[in-house]
Coordinates of C-alpha atoms and ligand atoms in Angstrom, one line a residue:
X14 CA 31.4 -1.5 -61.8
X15 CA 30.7 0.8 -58.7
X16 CA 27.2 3.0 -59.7
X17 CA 27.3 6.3 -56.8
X18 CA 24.3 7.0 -58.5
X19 CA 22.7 3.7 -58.0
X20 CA 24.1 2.9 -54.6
X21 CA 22.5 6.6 -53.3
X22 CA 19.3 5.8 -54.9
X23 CA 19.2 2.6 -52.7
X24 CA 20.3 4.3 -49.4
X25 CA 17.5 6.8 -49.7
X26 CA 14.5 4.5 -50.8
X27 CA 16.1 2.2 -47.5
X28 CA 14.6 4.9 -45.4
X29 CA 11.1 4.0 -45.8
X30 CA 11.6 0.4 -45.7
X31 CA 9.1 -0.9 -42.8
X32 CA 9.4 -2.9 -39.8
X33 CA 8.0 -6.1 -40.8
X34 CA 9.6 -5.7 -44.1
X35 CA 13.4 -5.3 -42.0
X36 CA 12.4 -8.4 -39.9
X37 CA 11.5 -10.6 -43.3
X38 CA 15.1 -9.4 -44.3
X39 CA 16.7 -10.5 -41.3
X40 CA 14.7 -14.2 -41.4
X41 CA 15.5 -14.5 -44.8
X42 CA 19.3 -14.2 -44.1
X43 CA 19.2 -16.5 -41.6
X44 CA 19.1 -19.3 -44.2
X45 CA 22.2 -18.0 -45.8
X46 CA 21.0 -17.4 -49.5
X47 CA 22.5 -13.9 -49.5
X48 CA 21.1 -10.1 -49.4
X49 CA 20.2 -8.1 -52.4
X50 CA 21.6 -4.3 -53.0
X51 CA 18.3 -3.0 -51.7
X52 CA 18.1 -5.7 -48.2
X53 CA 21.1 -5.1 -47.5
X54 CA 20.8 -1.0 -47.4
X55 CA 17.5 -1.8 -45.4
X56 CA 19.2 -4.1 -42.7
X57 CA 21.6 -0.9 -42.7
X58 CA 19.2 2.2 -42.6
X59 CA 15.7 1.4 -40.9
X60 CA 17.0 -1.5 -38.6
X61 CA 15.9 -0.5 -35.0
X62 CA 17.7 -1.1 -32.1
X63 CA 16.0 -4.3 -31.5
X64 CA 16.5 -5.6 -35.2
X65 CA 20.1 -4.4 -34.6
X66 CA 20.7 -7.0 -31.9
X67 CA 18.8 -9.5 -33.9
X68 CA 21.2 -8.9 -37.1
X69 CA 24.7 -9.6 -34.7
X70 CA 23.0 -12.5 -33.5
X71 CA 21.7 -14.3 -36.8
X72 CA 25.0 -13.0 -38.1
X73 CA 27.2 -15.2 -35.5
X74 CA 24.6 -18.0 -36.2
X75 CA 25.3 -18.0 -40.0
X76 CA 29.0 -18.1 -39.2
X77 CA 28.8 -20.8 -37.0
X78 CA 26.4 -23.3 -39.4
X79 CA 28.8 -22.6 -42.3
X80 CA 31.9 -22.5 -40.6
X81 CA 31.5 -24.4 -37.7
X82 CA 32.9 -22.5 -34.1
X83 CA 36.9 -22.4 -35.5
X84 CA 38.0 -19.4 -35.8
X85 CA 41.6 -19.2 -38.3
X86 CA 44.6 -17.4 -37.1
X87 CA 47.4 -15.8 -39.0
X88 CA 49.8 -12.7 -38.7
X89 CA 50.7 -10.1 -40.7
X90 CA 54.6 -9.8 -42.3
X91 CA 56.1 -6.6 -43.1
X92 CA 59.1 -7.3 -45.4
X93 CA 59.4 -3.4 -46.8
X94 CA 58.2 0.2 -45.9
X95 CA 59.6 2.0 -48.5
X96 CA 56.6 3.5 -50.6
X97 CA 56.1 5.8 -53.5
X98 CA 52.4 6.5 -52.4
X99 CA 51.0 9.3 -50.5
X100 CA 48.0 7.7 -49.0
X101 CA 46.7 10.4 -46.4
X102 CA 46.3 7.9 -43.4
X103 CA 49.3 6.1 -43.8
X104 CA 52.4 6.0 -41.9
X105 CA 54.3 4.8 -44.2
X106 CA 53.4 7.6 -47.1
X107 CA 56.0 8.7 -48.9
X108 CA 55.9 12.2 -47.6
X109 CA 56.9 10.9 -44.1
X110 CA 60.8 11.6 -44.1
X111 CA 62.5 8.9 -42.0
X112 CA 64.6 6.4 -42.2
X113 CA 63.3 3.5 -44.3
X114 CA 63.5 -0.6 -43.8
X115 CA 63.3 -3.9 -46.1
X116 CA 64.5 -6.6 -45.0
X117 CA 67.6 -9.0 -45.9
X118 CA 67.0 -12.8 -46.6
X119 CA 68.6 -13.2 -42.8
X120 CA 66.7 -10.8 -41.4
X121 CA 63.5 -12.3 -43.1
X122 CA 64.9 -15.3 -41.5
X123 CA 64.7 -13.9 -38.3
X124 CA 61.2 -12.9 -38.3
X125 CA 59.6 -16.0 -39.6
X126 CA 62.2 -17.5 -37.1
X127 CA 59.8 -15.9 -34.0
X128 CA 56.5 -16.5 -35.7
X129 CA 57.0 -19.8 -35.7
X130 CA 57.7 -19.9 -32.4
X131 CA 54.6 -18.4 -31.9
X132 CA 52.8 -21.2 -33.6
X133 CA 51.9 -19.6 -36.8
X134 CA 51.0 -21.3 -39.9
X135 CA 49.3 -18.4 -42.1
X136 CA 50.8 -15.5 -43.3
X137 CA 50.0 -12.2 -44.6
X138 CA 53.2 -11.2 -46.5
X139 CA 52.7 -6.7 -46.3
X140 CA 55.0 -4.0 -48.3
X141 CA 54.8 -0.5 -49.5
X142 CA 54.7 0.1 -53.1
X143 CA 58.2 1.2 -54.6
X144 CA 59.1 -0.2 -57.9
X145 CA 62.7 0.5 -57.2
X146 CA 63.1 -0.8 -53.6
X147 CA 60.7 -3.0 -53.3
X148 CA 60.4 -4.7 -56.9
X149 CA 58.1 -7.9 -57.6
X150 CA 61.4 -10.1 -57.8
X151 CA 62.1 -9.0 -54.0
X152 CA 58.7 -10.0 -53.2
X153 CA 58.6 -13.3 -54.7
X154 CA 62.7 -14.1 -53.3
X155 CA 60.8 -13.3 -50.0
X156 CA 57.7 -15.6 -50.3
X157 CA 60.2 -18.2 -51.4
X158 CA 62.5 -18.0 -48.5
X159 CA 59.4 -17.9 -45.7
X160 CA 58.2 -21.7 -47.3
X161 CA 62.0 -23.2 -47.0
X162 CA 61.9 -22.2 -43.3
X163 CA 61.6 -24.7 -40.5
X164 CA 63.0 -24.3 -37.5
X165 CA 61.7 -26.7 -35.0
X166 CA 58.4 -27.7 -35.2
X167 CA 58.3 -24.6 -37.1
X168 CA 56.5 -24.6 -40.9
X169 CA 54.7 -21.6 -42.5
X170 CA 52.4 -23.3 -44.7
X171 CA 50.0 -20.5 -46.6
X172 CA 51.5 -16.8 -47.3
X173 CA 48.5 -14.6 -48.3
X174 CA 50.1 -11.2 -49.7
X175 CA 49.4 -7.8 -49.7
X176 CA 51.0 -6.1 -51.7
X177 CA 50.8 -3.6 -54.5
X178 CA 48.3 -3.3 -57.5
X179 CA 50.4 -4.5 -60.7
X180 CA 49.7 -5.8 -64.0
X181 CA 48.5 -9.4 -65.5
X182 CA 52.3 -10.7 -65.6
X183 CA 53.0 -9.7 -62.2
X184 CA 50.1 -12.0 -60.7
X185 CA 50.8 -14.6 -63.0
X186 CA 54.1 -14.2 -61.4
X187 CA 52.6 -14.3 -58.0
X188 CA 50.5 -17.7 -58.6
X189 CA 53.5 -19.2 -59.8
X190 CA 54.7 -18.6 -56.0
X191 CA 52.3 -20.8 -54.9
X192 CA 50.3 -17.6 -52.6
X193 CA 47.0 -18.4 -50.8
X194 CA 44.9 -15.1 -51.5
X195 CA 46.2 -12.1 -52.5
X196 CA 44.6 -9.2 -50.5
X197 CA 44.1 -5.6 -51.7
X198 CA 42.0 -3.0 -49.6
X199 CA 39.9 -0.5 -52.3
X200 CA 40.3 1.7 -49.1
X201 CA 37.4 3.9 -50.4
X202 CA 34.9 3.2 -53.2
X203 CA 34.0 6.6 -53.3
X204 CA 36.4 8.3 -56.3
X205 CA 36.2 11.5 -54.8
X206 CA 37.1 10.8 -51.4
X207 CA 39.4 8.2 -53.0
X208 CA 41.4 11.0 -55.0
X209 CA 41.2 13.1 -52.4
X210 CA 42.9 10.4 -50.0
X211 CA 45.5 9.6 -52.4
X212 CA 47.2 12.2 -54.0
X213 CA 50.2 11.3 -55.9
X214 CA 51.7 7.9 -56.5
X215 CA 50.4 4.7 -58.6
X216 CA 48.0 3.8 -56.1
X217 CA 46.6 7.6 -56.9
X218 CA 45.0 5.9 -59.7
X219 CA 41.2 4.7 -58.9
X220 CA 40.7 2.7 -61.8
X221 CA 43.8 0.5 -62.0
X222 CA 43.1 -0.2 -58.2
X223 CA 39.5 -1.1 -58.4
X224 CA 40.5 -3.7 -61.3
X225 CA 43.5 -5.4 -59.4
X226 CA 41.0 -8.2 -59.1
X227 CA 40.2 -8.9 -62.4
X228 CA 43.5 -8.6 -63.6
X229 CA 44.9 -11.3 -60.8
X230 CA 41.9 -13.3 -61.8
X231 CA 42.6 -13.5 -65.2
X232 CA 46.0 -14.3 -64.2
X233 CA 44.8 -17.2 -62.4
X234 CA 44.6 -16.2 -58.7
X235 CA 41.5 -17.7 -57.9
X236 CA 41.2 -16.7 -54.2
X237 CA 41.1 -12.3 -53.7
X238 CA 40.5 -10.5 -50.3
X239 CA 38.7 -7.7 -50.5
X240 CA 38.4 -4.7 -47.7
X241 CA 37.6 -1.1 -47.1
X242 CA 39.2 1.3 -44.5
X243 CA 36.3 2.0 -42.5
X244 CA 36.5 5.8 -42.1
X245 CA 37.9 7.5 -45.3
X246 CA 34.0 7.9 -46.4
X247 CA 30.5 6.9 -45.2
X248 CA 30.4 2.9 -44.6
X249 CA 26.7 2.1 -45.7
X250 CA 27.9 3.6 -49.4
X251 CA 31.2 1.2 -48.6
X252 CA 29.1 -1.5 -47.8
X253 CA 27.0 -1.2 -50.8
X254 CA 30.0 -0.8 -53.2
X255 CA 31.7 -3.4 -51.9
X256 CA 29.3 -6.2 -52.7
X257 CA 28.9 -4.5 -56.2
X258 CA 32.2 -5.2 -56.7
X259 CA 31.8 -8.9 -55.6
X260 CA 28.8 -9.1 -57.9
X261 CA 31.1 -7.9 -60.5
X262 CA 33.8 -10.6 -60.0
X263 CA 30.9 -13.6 -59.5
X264 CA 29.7 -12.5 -63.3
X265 CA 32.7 -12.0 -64.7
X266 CA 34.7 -14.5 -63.2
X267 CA 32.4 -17.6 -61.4
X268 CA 33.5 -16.5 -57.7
X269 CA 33.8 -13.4 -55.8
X270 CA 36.0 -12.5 -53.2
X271 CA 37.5 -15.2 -50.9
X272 CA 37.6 -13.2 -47.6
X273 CA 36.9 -9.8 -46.9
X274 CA 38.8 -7.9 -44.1
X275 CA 37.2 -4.8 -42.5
X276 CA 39.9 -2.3 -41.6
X277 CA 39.0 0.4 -39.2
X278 CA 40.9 3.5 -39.5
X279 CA 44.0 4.3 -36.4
X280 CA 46.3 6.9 -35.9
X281 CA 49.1 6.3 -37.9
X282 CA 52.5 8.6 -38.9
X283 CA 50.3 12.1 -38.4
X284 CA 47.2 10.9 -39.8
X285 CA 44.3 13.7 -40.0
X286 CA 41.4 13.4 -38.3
X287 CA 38.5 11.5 -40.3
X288 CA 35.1 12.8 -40.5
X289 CA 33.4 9.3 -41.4
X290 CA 35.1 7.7 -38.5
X291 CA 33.1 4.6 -37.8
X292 CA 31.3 4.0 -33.8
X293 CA 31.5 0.7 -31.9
X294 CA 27.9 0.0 -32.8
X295 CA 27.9 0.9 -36.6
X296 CA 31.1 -1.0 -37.0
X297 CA 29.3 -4.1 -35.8
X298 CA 26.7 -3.9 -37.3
X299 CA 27.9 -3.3 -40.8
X300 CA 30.0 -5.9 -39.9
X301 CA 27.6 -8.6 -39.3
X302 CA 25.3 -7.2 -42.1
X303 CA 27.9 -8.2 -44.7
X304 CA 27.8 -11.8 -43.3
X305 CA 24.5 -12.2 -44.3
X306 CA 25.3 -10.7 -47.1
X307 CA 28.3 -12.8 -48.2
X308 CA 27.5 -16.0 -45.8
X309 CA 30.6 -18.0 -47.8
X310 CA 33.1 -15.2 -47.4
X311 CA 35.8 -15.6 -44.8
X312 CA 35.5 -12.6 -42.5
X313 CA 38.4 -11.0 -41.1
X314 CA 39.2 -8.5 -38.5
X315 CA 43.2 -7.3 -37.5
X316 CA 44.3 -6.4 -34.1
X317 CA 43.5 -3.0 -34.9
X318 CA 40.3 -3.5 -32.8
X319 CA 40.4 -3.6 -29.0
X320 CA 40.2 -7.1 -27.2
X321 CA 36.7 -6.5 -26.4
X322 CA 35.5 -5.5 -29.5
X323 CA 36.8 -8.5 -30.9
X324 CA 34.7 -10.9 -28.8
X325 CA 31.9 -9.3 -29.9
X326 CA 32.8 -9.2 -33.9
X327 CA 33.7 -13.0 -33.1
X328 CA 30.5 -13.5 -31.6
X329 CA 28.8 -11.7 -34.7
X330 CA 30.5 -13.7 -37.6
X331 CA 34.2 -12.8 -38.0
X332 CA 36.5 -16.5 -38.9
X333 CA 39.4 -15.2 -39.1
X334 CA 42.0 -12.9 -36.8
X335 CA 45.5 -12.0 -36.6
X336 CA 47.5 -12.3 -33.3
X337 CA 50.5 -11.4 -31.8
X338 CA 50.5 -8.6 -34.8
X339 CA 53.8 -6.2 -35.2
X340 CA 52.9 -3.6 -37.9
X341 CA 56.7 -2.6 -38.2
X342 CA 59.8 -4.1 -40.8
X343 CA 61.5 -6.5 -38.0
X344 CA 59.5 -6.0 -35.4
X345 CA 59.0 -9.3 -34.4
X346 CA 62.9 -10.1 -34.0
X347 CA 63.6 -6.4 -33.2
X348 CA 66.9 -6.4 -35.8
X349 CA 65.9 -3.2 -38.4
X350 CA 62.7 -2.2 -36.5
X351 CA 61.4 0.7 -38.6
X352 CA 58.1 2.5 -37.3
X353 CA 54.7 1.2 -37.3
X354 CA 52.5 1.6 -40.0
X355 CA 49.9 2.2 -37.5
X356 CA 48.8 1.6 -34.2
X357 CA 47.3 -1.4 -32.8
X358 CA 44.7 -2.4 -30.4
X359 CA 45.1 -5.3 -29.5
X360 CA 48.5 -5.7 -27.9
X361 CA 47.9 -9.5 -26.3
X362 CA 50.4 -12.3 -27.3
X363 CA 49.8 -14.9 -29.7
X364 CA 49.8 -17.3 -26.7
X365 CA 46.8 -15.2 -24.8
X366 CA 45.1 -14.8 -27.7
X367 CA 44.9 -18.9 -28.3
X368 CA 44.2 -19.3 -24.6
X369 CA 41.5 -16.6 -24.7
X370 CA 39.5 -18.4 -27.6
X371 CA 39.2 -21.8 -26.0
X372 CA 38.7 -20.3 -22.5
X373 CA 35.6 -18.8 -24.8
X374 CA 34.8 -22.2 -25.8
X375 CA 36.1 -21.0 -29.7
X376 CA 38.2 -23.5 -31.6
X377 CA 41.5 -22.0 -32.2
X378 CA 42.3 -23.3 -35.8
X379 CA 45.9 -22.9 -38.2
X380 CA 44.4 -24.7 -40.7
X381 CA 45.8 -24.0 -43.9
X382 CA 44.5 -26.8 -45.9
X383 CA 42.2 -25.8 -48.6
X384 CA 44.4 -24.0 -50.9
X385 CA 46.8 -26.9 -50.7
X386 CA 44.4 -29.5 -51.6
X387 CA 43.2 -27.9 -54.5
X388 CA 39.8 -26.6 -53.0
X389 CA 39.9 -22.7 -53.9
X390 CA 38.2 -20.5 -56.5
X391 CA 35.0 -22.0 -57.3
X392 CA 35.7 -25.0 -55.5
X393 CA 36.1 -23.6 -52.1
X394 CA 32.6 -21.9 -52.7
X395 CA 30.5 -24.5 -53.6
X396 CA 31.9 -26.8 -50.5
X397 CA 30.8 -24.1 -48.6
X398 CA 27.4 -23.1 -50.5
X399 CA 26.5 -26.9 -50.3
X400 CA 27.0 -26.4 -46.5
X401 CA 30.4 -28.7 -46.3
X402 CA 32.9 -26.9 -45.9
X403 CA 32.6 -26.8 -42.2
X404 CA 33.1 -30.6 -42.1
X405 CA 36.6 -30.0 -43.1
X406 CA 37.3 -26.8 -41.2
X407 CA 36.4 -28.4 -38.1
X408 CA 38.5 -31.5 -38.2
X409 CA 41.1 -29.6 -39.9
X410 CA 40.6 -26.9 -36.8
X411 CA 41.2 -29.8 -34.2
X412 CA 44.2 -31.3 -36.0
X413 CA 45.9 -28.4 -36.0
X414 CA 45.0 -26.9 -31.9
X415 CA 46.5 -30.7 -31.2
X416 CA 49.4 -30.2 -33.3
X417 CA 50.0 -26.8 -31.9
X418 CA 49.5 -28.2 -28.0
X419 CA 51.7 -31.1 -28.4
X420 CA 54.6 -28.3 -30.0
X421 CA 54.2 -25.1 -28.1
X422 CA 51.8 -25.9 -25.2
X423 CA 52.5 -26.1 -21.1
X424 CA 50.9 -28.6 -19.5
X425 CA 47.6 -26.7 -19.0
X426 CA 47.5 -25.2 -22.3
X427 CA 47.7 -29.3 -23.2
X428 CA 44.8 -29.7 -20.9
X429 CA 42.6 -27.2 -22.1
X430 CA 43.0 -27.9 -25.7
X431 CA 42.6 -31.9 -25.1
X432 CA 38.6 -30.7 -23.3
X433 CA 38.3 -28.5 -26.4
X434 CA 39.2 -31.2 -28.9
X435 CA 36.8 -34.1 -27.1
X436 CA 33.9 -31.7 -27.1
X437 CA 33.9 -31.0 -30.6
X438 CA 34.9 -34.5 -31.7
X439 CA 31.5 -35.8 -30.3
X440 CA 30.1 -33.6 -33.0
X441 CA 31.8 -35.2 -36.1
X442 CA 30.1 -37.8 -38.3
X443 CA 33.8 -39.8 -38.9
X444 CA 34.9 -40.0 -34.8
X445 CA 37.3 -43.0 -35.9
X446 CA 39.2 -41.3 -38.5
X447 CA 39.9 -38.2 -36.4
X448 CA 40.8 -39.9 -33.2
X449 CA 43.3 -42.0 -35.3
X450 CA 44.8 -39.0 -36.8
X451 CA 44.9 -37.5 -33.2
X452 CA 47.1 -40.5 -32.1
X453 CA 49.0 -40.0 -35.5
X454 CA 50.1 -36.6 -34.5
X455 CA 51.1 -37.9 -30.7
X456 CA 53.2 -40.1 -32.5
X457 CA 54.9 -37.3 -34.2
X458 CA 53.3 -37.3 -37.7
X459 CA 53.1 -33.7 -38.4
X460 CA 50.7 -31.4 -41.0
X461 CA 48.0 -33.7 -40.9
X462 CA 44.7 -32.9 -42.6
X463 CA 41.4 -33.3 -44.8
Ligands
SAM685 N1 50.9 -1.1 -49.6 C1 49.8 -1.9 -50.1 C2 48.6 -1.2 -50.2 O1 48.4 -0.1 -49.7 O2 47.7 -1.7 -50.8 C3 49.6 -3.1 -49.2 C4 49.7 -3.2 -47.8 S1 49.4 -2.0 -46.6 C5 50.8 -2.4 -45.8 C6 48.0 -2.7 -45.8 C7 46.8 -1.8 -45.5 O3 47.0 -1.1 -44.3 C8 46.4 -0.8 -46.5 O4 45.6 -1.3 -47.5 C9 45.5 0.2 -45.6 O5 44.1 -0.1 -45.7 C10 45.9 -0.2 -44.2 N2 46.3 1.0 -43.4 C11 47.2 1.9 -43.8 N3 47.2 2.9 -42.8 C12 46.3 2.6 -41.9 C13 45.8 3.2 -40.7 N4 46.3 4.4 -40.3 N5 44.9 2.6 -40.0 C14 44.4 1.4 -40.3 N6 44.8 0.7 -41.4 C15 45.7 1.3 -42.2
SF4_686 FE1 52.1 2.9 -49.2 FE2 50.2 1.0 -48.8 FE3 50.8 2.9 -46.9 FE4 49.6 3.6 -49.1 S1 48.8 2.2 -47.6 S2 51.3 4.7 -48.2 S3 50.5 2.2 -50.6 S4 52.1 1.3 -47.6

């Protein structure tokens, strides 16, 4: 499904693209039908400094009409880092000898114990790959015991997972388990780089990773998140291969990838030093280039970017962030912390992050709603390709900033989020039914949404 020959061919016939043409490309994307192979290798190749600063800001603007100004928050959960790969850039790589972690059901406990605390709704479950150690059951026994825990206010309501490439009846496993999207990061499109990057292990093999997808598909899993680790090889081929691979999945399947995360490379347990590292500038711009590329995808960027840089991807069409991350098994309760898997940016608390975004004027959202009222798959895309889905994800992003005030907030976090919440109400077609729901969650009704 990925064409080297093809996607070359399009890089180097981008090079001549003109001016004007470049600009027609950018106005075209600003009514959110989508980029071709060959637009999108133009907006990437011939865009001049000026188009450049045109692209972040249609980018944002396409966000914010499809989405609305929410952006969703979630953090990752390490639950093992024993791994039989040997991915190069990886601190967790088998050929790292130290002491390995995964957790018990109390130490699970533990963590989701703190990120509750911290407000969080949305999860992204992350392990190594070792069959022995780390076996599907474990997995699933963990996704199990993360939805019966409440403490407090407390309720993890969507656990997106990461984990491992497996076959048919391992996803149908993992559907049964009632996950939001299950993520998996090609890494690199580019075989030889990829081969090159991953020498020994399951995950060594190209082909079984590049159809993950359609295997969890056909399983079922309707919702897939797609990423590449900016750095292993050059990102306009990345770019390029990664919406073949989307095109792929929309033929084959109806719907492509649900959200797409964009990874950039850090030092992690000895890593090498990357020749296709990716600059501030090229990383936003590829960014906000596969926005208009994919307007109904849910963009995502980790707190592997610096504070700073994250304003600006926010501004440039990212929806979705972590906060508060910990990249280590039981790092968030500090009971087995093993090391990081690499290191992070953005080092900010959950809290700061929250305030941050509405100081911004940026709805904080924990929504969590679509996959539980049946609106995933195809159904999730054609709410958003008929330009509704932000008239859920707004209310849904209010609901949850008041529900999160009225359990974790001071009195001026209470404040701020109340102006946030009034501003944006004035911009919903049903006032009444939100306002009620607003008194419904003063009066302690809880998970509350459309
Ligand atoms: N082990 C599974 C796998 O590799 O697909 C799933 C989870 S792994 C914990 C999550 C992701 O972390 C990997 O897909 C990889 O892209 C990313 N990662 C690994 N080392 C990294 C590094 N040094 N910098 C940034 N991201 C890294
Ligand atoms: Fe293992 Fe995943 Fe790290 Fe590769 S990226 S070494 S599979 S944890």
């Amino acid at each position: 499904m990925i064409d080297n020959g093809l996607i070359e061919k399009i890089l180097e016939a981008a090079a001549d693209v003109s001016a004007a043409a470049v600009d027609d490309i950018i106005a075209k994307a600003g009514g959110f039908g989508g980029l071709t192979l060959e637009e999108v290798a133009a907006l990437l190749v011939a865009a001049s400094a000026e188009q450049k600063a045109r692209i972040l800001q249609v980018a944002g603007q396409v966000k914010e009409r499809i989405y609305g100004n929410r952006i969703v928050l979630f953090a990752p959960l390490y639950i093992s880092d024993y791994c039989v790969n040997n991915c190069a850039y990886c601190g967790f790589r088998q050929e790292c000898k130290r002491p390995r972690f995964k957790l018990s059901q109390e130490e699970l406990r533990a963590e989701v114990k703190v990120l509750e605390r911290m407000g969080h709704k949305r999860l992204a479950l992350e392990a190594g790959e070792d069959p022995e150690n780390c076996p599907l059951d474990y997995v699933l026994e963990c996704i199990d015991t993360v939805y019966s825990l409440k403490f407090g206010s407390g309720d993890i309501r969507r656990v997106n997972v990461n984990v491992a490439a497996m076959d048919v009846g391992g996803y149908k496993r993992l559907k049964d388990a009632a996950i939001g999207t299950y993520v998996l990061f090609q890494e690199t499109y580019h075989r030889p780089t990829y081969e090159n990057s991953h020498k020994s292990g399951p995950k060594a093999d190209y082909g079984y990773h590049l159809t993950a997808f359609d295997r969890a598909m056909e399983a079922g899993i309707e919702d897939v998140g797609a990423g590449v680790l900016f750095g292993l090889y050059d990102h306009k081929f990345e770019v390029l291969a990664l919406m073949m691979h989307n095109q792929h999945l929309e033929q084959r399947f109806g719907v492509g990838f649900h959200t797409v995360s964009v990874p950039r490379i850090r030092a992690g347990g000895g890593a090498a030093k990357y020749p296709h590292a990716v600059n501030d500038e090229d990383f936003l711009q590829l960014m906000a280039v596969l926005r208009l590329a994919m307007p109904f995808v849910g963009m995502i960027v980790s707190t592997r970017e610096e504070p700073e840089m994250r304003k600006q991807l926010v501004q440039a069409g990212i929806s979705q962030m972590s906060a508060g991350s910990v990249t280590s098994v039981g790092g968030y309760s500090g009971g087995t912390t093993g090391d990081e898997q690499f290191k992070l940016a953005d080092h900010r608390a959950a809290g700061e992050i929250i305030y941050w975004l509405m100081e911004e004027g940026i709805l904080p959202s924990f929504c969590t709603a679509c996959y539980r009222s049946g609106r995933s798959g195809t159904q999730f895309m054609n709410l958003a390709k008929g330009g509704d889905i932000k008239n859920v994800c707004i209310p849904n992003g209010l609901l949850t900033l008041k529900e999160y005030a009225l359990d974790y907030g001071d009195a001026r976090f209470k404040q701020l989020a109340d102006k946030l919440i009034e501003k944006n109400i004035n911009k919903l077609e049903n006032k009444k039914w939100i306002k009620s729901k607003l008194v419904a969650l003063k009066n302690g009704e809880r998970d509350v949404f459309v």
